[in-house]
Short mmCIF file of C-alpha atoms in Angstrom, two decimals:
data_model
loop_
_atom_site.label_atom_id
_atom_site.label_comp_id
_atom_site.label_asym_id
_atom_site.label_seq_id
_atom_site.Cartn_x
_atom_site.Cartn_y
_atom_site.Cartn_z
CA MET A 91 126.58 -27.73 108.71
CA LEU A 92 126.16 -29.48 105.55
CA ARG A 93 129.18 -28.23 103.42
CA PRO A 94 128.64 -28.28 99.62
CA LEU A 95 129.37 -31.86 97.21
CA PRO A 96 132.44 -30.72 95.02
CA ARG A 97 131.70 -30.78 91.34
CA THR A 98 132.94 -32.85 89.28
CA PRO A 99 133.53 -32.49 85.69
CA SER A 100 130.86 -33.89 83.80
CA ARG A 101 131.47 -36.31 79.91
CA LEU A 102 128.55 -33.36 78.45
CA ASN A 103 129.40 -30.06 79.60
CA ARG A 104 132.94 -30.72 78.84
CA THR A 105 133.98 -28.38 75.31
CA GLU A 106 135.05 -31.95 73.57
CA MET A 107 133.33 -35.34 73.67
CA SER A 108 135.01 -38.96 73.07
CA PHE A 109 133.13 -41.20 70.38
CA ARG A 110 131.53 -43.85 73.02
CA ASP A 111 130.39 -40.29 74.35
CA LYS A 112 128.90 -39.64 71.35
CA ILE A 113 127.41 -43.07 70.35
CA TRP A 114 126.27 -43.09 73.74
CA GLN A 115 123.89 -39.31 73.21
CA ILE A 116 122.39 -41.15 69.57
CA ASN A 117 119.50 -40.30 70.56
CA TRP A 118 117.51 -43.64 69.66
CA SER A 119 113.51 -43.34 69.85
CA LEU A 120 114.12 -40.78 67.27
CA ILE A 121 115.73 -43.33 65.12
CA THR A 122 113.27 -45.97 65.63
CA VAL A 123 110.68 -43.23 63.87
CA LEU A 124 112.64 -42.36 61.28
CA THR A 125 112.46 -45.68 60.07
CA ALA A 126 108.95 -46.13 61.14
CA ILE A 127 107.58 -43.93 58.32
CA ALA A 128 109.92 -45.43 56.28
CA GLY A 129 108.41 -48.69 56.34
CA VAL A 130 105.26 -47.33 55.51
CA GLY A 131 107.25 -46.26 52.55
CA PHE A 132 108.13 -49.36 50.97
CA ALA A 133 104.72 -51.00 51.69
CA THR A 134 103.38 -48.75 50.11
CA LEU A 135 105.73 -48.90 47.24
CA TYR A 136 105.71 -52.31 47.35
CA SER A 137 101.61 -52.36 46.30
CA ALA A 138 102.31 -49.11 43.83
CA ALA A 139 104.43 -51.66 41.73
CA GLN A 140 100.91 -53.80 42.35
CA GLY A 141 103.49 -56.69 44.40
CA SER A 142 106.65 -55.89 43.35
CA MET A 143 110.20 -54.42 45.38
CA GLU A 144 111.01 -52.80 41.48
CA PRO A 145 111.21 -50.48 39.89
CA TRP A 146 110.88 -48.27 43.17
CA ALA A 147 110.71 -49.48 47.13
CA PHE A 148 114.09 -52.04 46.83
CA LYS A 149 116.14 -49.13 45.94
CA GLN A 150 114.22 -46.84 48.82
CA MET A 151 115.52 -49.32 51.09
CA ILE A 152 119.03 -49.33 49.57
CA ARG A 153 118.66 -45.13 49.99
CA PHE A 154 117.05 -45.28 53.04
CA ALA A 155 120.19 -47.53 54.55
CA ILE A 156 122.61 -45.18 52.44
CA GLY A 157 120.63 -41.84 54.41
CA ILE A 158 120.63 -43.51 57.40
CA GLY A 159 124.09 -44.34 57.70
CA LEU A 160 125.29 -40.50 56.30
CA MET A 161 122.50 -38.97 59.86
CA ILE A 162 124.81 -41.36 62.48
CA SER A 163 127.77 -39.53 60.23
CA VAL A 164 126.98 -36.25 60.53
CA ALA A 165 125.02 -36.83 64.12
CA MET A 166 128.90 -37.53 65.07
CA VAL A 167 130.92 -34.29 64.31
CA ASP A 168 130.96 -31.12 65.90
CA LEU A 169 128.30 -29.22 66.13
CA ARG A 170 130.87 -26.15 65.44
CA PHE A 171 132.09 -27.39 62.58
CA TRP A 172 128.70 -27.43 60.58
CA MET A 173 129.07 -23.54 61.55
CA ARG A 174 131.65 -23.24 61.28
CA HIS A 175 131.62 -24.29 57.30
CA ALA A 176 128.46 -23.03 56.86
CA TYR A 177 128.18 -20.27 54.05
CA THR A 178 130.28 -22.98 52.06
CA LEU A 179 128.32 -25.90 51.76
CA TYR A 180 125.47 -22.71 51.14
CA ALA A 181 128.13 -21.11 48.19
CA ILE A 182 128.27 -24.80 46.62
CA ALA A 183 124.33 -25.58 46.79
CA PHE A 184 123.45 -22.02 44.78
CA ILE A 185 126.94 -23.24 42.57
CA LEU A 186 125.33 -26.57 41.93
CA LEU A 187 121.04 -24.32 41.56
CA VAL A 188 123.12 -22.10 38.78
CA LEU A 189 125.03 -25.59 36.23
CA VAL A 190 120.94 -26.50 36.88
CA GLU A 191 119.66 -23.14 34.99
CA LEU A 192 123.20 -23.86 32.77
CA LYS A 193 122.57 -27.91 32.20
CA GLY A 194 120.33 -29.34 34.35
CA THR A 195 118.29 -32.20 32.87
CA ILE A 196 114.66 -31.86 32.28
CA GLY A 197 112.93 -33.83 33.09
CA MET A 198 108.52 -33.95 32.96
CA GLY A 199 108.46 -29.65 31.67
CA ALA A 200 111.35 -29.03 34.61
CA GLN A 201 114.57 -28.17 34.66
CA ARG A 202 115.61 -29.41 38.34
CA TRP A 203 118.18 -32.42 38.40
CA ILE A 204 121.51 -32.70 37.71
CA ASP A 205 122.56 -36.47 36.59
CA LEU A 206 125.12 -37.67 37.74
CA GLY A 207 125.01 -41.16 36.35
CA PHE A 208 123.80 -42.92 39.21
CA ILE A 209 121.45 -40.19 40.65
CA GLN A 210 119.28 -37.58 39.73
CA LEU A 211 120.46 -34.46 41.84
CA GLN A 212 118.67 -31.98 42.42
CA PRO A 213 120.69 -29.43 44.07
CA SER A 214 116.90 -27.61 45.36
CA GLU A 215 117.07 -29.63 47.86
CA ILE A 216 119.73 -29.56 49.23
CA MET A 217 120.26 -25.83 49.31
CA LYS A 218 116.96 -26.34 52.01
CA ILE A 219 119.95 -27.60 54.45
CA ALA A 220 121.86 -25.50 53.14
CA LEU A 221 119.93 -21.46 53.80
CA ILE A 222 118.67 -23.28 57.01
CA LEU A 223 123.24 -24.17 58.11
CA SER A 224 123.90 -20.86 56.61
CA LEU A 225 120.79 -18.91 58.33
CA ALA A 226 121.41 -20.36 61.51
CA ARG A 227 124.88 -18.69 61.45
CA TYR A 228 124.57 -15.59 60.77
CA PHE A 229 122.33 -14.85 63.16
CA HIS A 230 124.19 -16.94 66.67
CA GLY A 231 124.81 -14.50 68.71
CA ALA A 232 123.15 -11.53 66.89
CA GLY A 233 121.68 -9.53 70.96
CA GLN A 234 117.79 -7.63 69.82
CA GLN A 235 119.20 -4.26 69.27
CA GLU A 236 121.35 -5.95 66.37
CA ILE A 237 118.64 -7.25 64.75
CA GLY A 238 116.30 -4.75 66.21
CA ARG A 239 118.15 -2.72 62.93
CA PRO A 240 116.25 -3.12 59.00
CA ILE A 241 119.75 -2.97 57.63
CA PHE A 242 120.86 -6.29 59.14
CA LEU A 243 118.36 -8.54 57.53
CA ILE A 244 119.80 -7.10 53.56
CA PRO A 245 122.30 -9.77 53.94
CA PRO A 246 119.88 -12.69 54.94
CA LEU A 247 116.61 -10.77 52.98
CA ILE A 248 119.23 -12.23 49.95
CA MET A 249 120.86 -15.80 50.96
CA VAL A 250 116.85 -16.50 50.63
CA PHE A 251 115.66 -14.65 48.07
CA ALA A 252 118.88 -14.90 45.90
CA PRO A 253 118.23 -18.92 45.57
CA ALA A 254 114.20 -18.85 44.92
CA ILE A 255 114.40 -17.18 42.15
CA LEU A 256 116.33 -19.73 41.22
CA VAL A 257 114.56 -22.47 41.99
CA LEU A 258 110.68 -20.41 40.49
CA LYS A 259 112.76 -20.75 37.32
CA GLN A 260 113.46 -24.03 37.60
CA PRO A 261 110.06 -24.10 37.86
CA ASP A 262 109.32 -25.41 41.22
CA LEU A 263 106.80 -23.95 42.75
CA GLY A 264 106.74 -25.86 45.90
CA THR A 265 110.17 -26.23 46.58
CA ALA A 266 110.94 -22.16 46.14
CA MET A 267 107.56 -21.15 48.54
CA MET A 268 109.00 -23.96 50.69
CA LEU A 269 112.41 -21.88 51.25
CA VAL A 270 110.35 -18.76 51.48
CA MET A 271 108.92 -20.10 54.89
CA SER A 272 110.93 -21.77 56.32
CA SER A 273 113.66 -18.92 56.61
CA GLY A 274 110.64 -17.30 57.70
CA ALA A 275 110.04 -19.94 60.61
CA LEU A 276 114.15 -18.75 60.91
CA PHE A 277 113.43 -15.36 61.54
CA PHE A 278 110.93 -15.52 63.87
CA MET A 279 112.68 -17.80 65.94
CA ALA A 280 115.45 -15.09 65.63
CA GLY A 281 113.53 -12.34 67.23
CA VAL A 282 112.61 -10.80 64.05
CA ARG A 283 109.61 -8.33 64.70
CA MET A 284 106.50 -9.63 64.53
CA TRP A 285 105.59 -6.16 62.64
CA LYS A 286 107.87 -6.49 59.59
CA PHE A 287 106.56 -9.87 59.12
CA VAL A 288 103.10 -7.80 58.53
CA VAL A 289 104.99 -5.72 56.37
CA VAL A 290 106.97 -8.35 54.19
CA ILE A 291 103.35 -10.22 53.99
CA ALA A 292 101.76 -7.33 52.97
CA GLY A 293 103.69 -5.60 50.23
CA GLY A 294 103.79 -9.44 49.04
CA MET A 295 100.07 -9.69 48.59
CA GLY A 296 100.45 -6.40 47.28
CA ALA A 297 103.08 -7.30 44.59
CA VAL A 298 100.73 -10.84 43.17
CA PRO A 299 99.11 -9.47 40.37
CA VAL A 300 102.63 -8.51 39.01
CA ALA A 301 103.62 -12.54 40.29
CA TRP A 302 101.18 -13.87 37.96
CA GLN A 303 102.39 -12.37 34.90
CA PHE A 304 105.56 -14.42 35.68
CA LEU A 305 103.95 -17.30 35.90
CA ARG A 306 103.95 -20.01 33.32
CA GLU A 307 100.75 -21.28 32.06
CA TYR A 308 100.30 -24.36 33.16
CA GLN A 309 101.01 -22.42 36.78
CA ARG A 310 98.45 -20.65 36.88
CA LYS A 311 95.50 -22.88 35.24
CA ARG A 312 96.94 -24.90 38.55
CA VAL A 313 95.50 -21.96 41.09
CA LEU A 314 92.91 -21.61 39.00
CA ILE A 315 91.74 -25.37 39.35
CA PHE A 316 92.43 -25.37 42.87
CA LEU A 317 89.50 -22.90 43.40
CA ASN A 318 87.50 -25.44 41.30
CA PRO A 319 88.31 -28.31 39.83
CA GLU A 320 85.56 -28.77 37.88
CA ASP A 321 86.44 -26.71 35.64
CA ASP A 322 88.35 -29.21 33.67
CA PRO A 323 87.16 -32.54 35.40
CA LEU A 324 89.63 -34.25 32.37
CA GLY A 325 92.51 -32.08 31.85
CA ALA A 326 94.38 -30.25 34.53
CA GLY A 327 91.67 -30.79 37.35
CA TYR A 328 92.00 -34.62 36.72
CA HIS A 329 94.53 -35.06 39.40
CA ILE A 330 93.03 -33.10 42.06
CA THR A 331 89.51 -34.72 41.54
CA GLN A 332 91.29 -38.30 41.24
CA SER A 333 93.37 -37.13 44.05
CA LYS A 334 90.25 -36.95 46.10
CA ILE A 335 87.63 -39.80 45.19
CA ALA A 336 90.64 -41.99 46.65
CA LEU A 337 90.36 -40.58 49.55
CA GLY A 338 86.86 -40.33 50.59
CA SER A 339 86.42 -44.12 48.90
CA GLY A 340 88.85 -44.90 51.68
CA GLY A 341 86.30 -44.29 54.40
CA LEU A 342 86.85 -45.35 57.91
CA PHE A 343 89.92 -48.25 58.16
CA GLY A 344 90.51 -48.39 53.76
CA LYS A 345 89.55 -50.76 51.57
CA GLY A 346 92.58 -52.56 52.26
CA TYR A 347 96.58 -53.79 51.85
CA MET A 348 97.25 -53.45 47.60
CA MET A 349 92.74 -53.45 47.76
CA GLY A 350 93.29 -49.91 46.48
CA THR A 351 90.63 -49.61 43.34
CA GLN A 352 92.10 -46.39 41.81
CA SER A 353 95.65 -46.75 42.20
CA ARG A 354 95.56 -49.55 40.36
CA LEU A 355 93.09 -49.40 37.36
CA ASN A 356 95.74 -46.37 37.10
CA PHE A 357 93.45 -44.35 37.39
CA LEU A 358 95.35 -41.90 40.50
CA PRO A 359 98.44 -39.75 38.96
CA GLU A 360 102.24 -40.02 40.66
CA LYS A 361 100.67 -42.99 42.71
CA GLN A 362 104.17 -43.38 43.94
CA THR A 363 105.59 -39.92 43.75
CA ASP A 364 102.85 -36.25 44.42
CA PHE A 365 99.83 -39.23 45.88
CA ILE A 366 101.62 -42.02 47.53
CA PHE A 367 99.50 -40.63 50.42
CA THR A 368 96.28 -40.68 48.68
CA MET A 369 97.71 -45.12 47.74
CA PHE A 370 97.67 -44.93 51.75
CA ALA A 371 94.62 -43.30 52.68
CA GLU A 372 91.95 -45.12 50.64
CA GLU A 373 94.18 -48.64 51.15
CA TRP A 374 94.17 -47.56 55.04
CA GLY A 375 91.59 -45.58 55.43
CA MET A 376 91.10 -42.18 57.34
CA MET A 377 92.75 -44.36 60.61
CA GLY A 378 95.77 -44.74 59.10
CA GLY A 379 96.31 -42.01 57.79
CA LEU A 380 95.65 -39.76 61.73
CA VAL A 381 98.69 -43.38 62.00
CA LEU A 382 100.84 -41.44 59.63
CA LEU A 383 101.11 -38.30 60.50
CA GLY A 384 100.40 -39.25 63.83
CA LEU A 385 104.68 -40.62 63.66
CA TYR A 386 105.51 -37.47 61.12
CA ALA A 387 103.12 -35.01 65.35
CA LEU A 388 106.18 -37.03 66.74
CA LEU A 389 108.75 -36.47 64.93
CA LEU A 390 108.26 -32.71 64.97
CA ALA A 391 108.17 -33.33 68.33
CA TYR A 392 111.81 -34.64 69.10
CA GLY A 393 112.32 -31.69 66.39
CA TYR A 394 111.38 -29.10 68.87
CA ALA A 395 112.51 -30.96 72.36
CA ILE A 396 115.86 -31.14 70.83
CA ALA A 397 115.99 -27.12 70.01
CA ILE A 398 115.13 -26.10 73.14
CA ARG A 399 117.40 -28.10 75.19
CA CYS A 400 120.21 -26.41 73.32
CA ARG A 401 122.53 -24.12 75.70
CA SER A 402 123.32 -22.43 72.09
CA GLN A 403 121.63 -20.64 69.63
CA PHE A 404 123.03 -22.42 66.43
CA GLY A 405 122.12 -24.95 67.82
CA ARG A 406 118.34 -23.86 68.86
CA LEU A 407 118.68 -22.59 65.01
CA VAL A 408 118.53 -25.31 62.84
CA ALA A 409 117.36 -28.10 64.73
CA HIS A 410 113.90 -25.51 64.52
CA GLY A 411 114.73 -25.20 61.65
CA ILE A 412 114.58 -28.88 59.81
CA ALA A 413 111.87 -29.69 62.36
CA THR A 414 109.78 -26.45 60.72
CA THR A 415 111.17 -27.86 57.10
CA PHE A 416 109.76 -31.47 57.26
CA PHE A 417 106.48 -29.94 58.68
CA LEU A 418 105.94 -28.44 56.02
CA TYR A 419 107.16 -30.99 53.53
CA PHE A 420 104.18 -33.69 54.77
CA PHE A 421 101.77 -30.46 56.14
CA ILE A 422 101.70 -29.40 52.24
CA ASN A 423 101.84 -32.73 50.71
CA THR A 424 98.36 -33.83 52.53
CA ALA A 425 96.72 -30.62 52.25
CA MET A 426 97.66 -30.79 48.54
CA VAL A 427 96.79 -34.32 47.43
CA MET A 428 92.71 -32.90 49.96
CA GLY A 429 92.60 -30.02 47.04
CA LEU A 430 93.28 -27.69 50.37
CA VAL A 431 95.94 -25.45 48.38
CA PRO A 432 97.27 -25.90 44.61
CA VAL A 433 99.19 -29.09 43.73
CA VAL A 434 103.32 -27.38 44.01
CA GLY A 435 104.54 -31.74 43.44
CA VAL A 436 105.59 -31.16 46.99
CA PRO A 437 106.98 -34.74 48.44
CA LEU A 438 105.76 -36.44 51.19
CA PRO A 439 108.65 -36.85 53.00
CA LEU A 440 110.62 -40.20 53.43
CA ILE A 441 107.43 -41.82 51.53
CA SER A 442 107.69 -40.25 48.44
CA TYR A 443 109.63 -41.79 45.73
CA GLY A 444 112.60 -39.73 45.75
CA GLY A 445 116.12 -39.93 46.56
CA THR A 446 117.57 -36.36 46.36
CA ALA A 447 115.14 -35.25 49.50
CA MET A 448 114.32 -38.31 50.90
CA LEU A 449 118.94 -37.90 51.38
CA SER A 450 118.47 -34.29 52.10
CA LEU A 451 115.44 -34.88 54.43
CA LEU A 452 118.13 -37.19 56.26
CA VAL A 453 121.16 -35.07 56.61
CA GLY A 454 118.93 -32.76 57.99
CA TRP A 455 117.08 -34.95 60.62
CA GLY A 456 121.36 -35.75 61.36
CA LEU A 457 122.45 -32.07 62.61
CA VAL A 458 119.47 -32.14 64.02
CA MET A 459 121.34 -35.31 66.75
CA SER A 460 123.61 -33.52 66.54
CA ALA A 461 123.09 -30.25 67.96
CA TYR A 462 120.75 -33.25 70.79
CA ILE A 463 123.96 -34.79 70.92
CA HIS A 464 126.23 -31.32 71.22
CA ARG A 465 122.98 -29.13 72.64
CA ASP A 466 125.48 -28.42 75.90
CA THR A 467 128.65 -27.48 74.09
CA PRO A 468 129.57 -24.03 73.80
CA ILE A 469 129.53 -21.79 70.60
CA SER A 470 131.15 -18.54 70.26
CA ARG A 471 130.22 -16.32 67.21
CA ARG A 472 133.25 -17.51 65.43
CA GLY A 473 132.31 -21.34 66.26
CA MET A 474 133.89 -21.90 68.22
CA GLY A 475 133.65 -23.74 72.16
CA ASP A 476 133.78 -20.39 74.80
CA ASP A 477 135.50 -20.82 77.56
#
């Protein structure tokens, strides 16, 4: 008669993990994909500066190096720490948003930044990560019966719409939309019933005429130009018109590295930030664009796979939230430059020039990595390890 094998304690199933265990569990494949995407960004920024590391490529490399260090540091921290301090991080991000409203730096007609001297801090980017953490903590351990009560959903709805309204006042329609949409994905993953989404969406559609009155003039123009770009091809429709010309001229395989005419002759606006995908596609064509989108898809696959493997609800929701936010970044940006959605100023993740967006995204992926490293660590509703 066969006796069952004795149960041996597993390193990964222990409540506490050693530093060596955590290093061993780092997902270097995920870091490789992140580095490959960032490398595409460095090369594109070098091309945007017409063969110079200044003023964009070198600074972006420094930020990425710092960001990777931050990402690994965040990943090594116990996931329960991030759960216990989720509300504190949310409060800090919210206070920073209020400070932007009071003393923020104005740039390109918007008040979105706090000048720290060495970096222009954009608190709305920090809020994207803090909001995911706080919602994941709120829904962690909640039963279906709790989630089914409408009153239970009031606090997280306030957590979502309070910062979204502040961001909308900056004005930053794109980021406000991302806060709401990524939060909606978390609500869905937490188990909120579909009929409640239908009610909220229906209410939102009914409020469109009212919201239209509160939009600024340039925002209204963006919507109208999206519906008919030919109405003002040299004014409000100039950006999207030039973007479509550059995308079309790239053809199947592109014009070649540093050979894009629309970007080099400065017809393409904001080629280092919002419209960098257009510049990349003009040089590398549709095939190059598909390769880049493939790298993004691979990164998403890692994120959602990690979410599925997490034992704790908090870890699953954090990984899902970060992966969904990342998806919204590149989906909205690429759809925007193709004229499929209005121009809302959302950067292409890890490629567009910018400090706060890159650092916050890498910190977000650090949280995903932390969820992976601590995927077998049980977490109670208070953020402590279960016995």
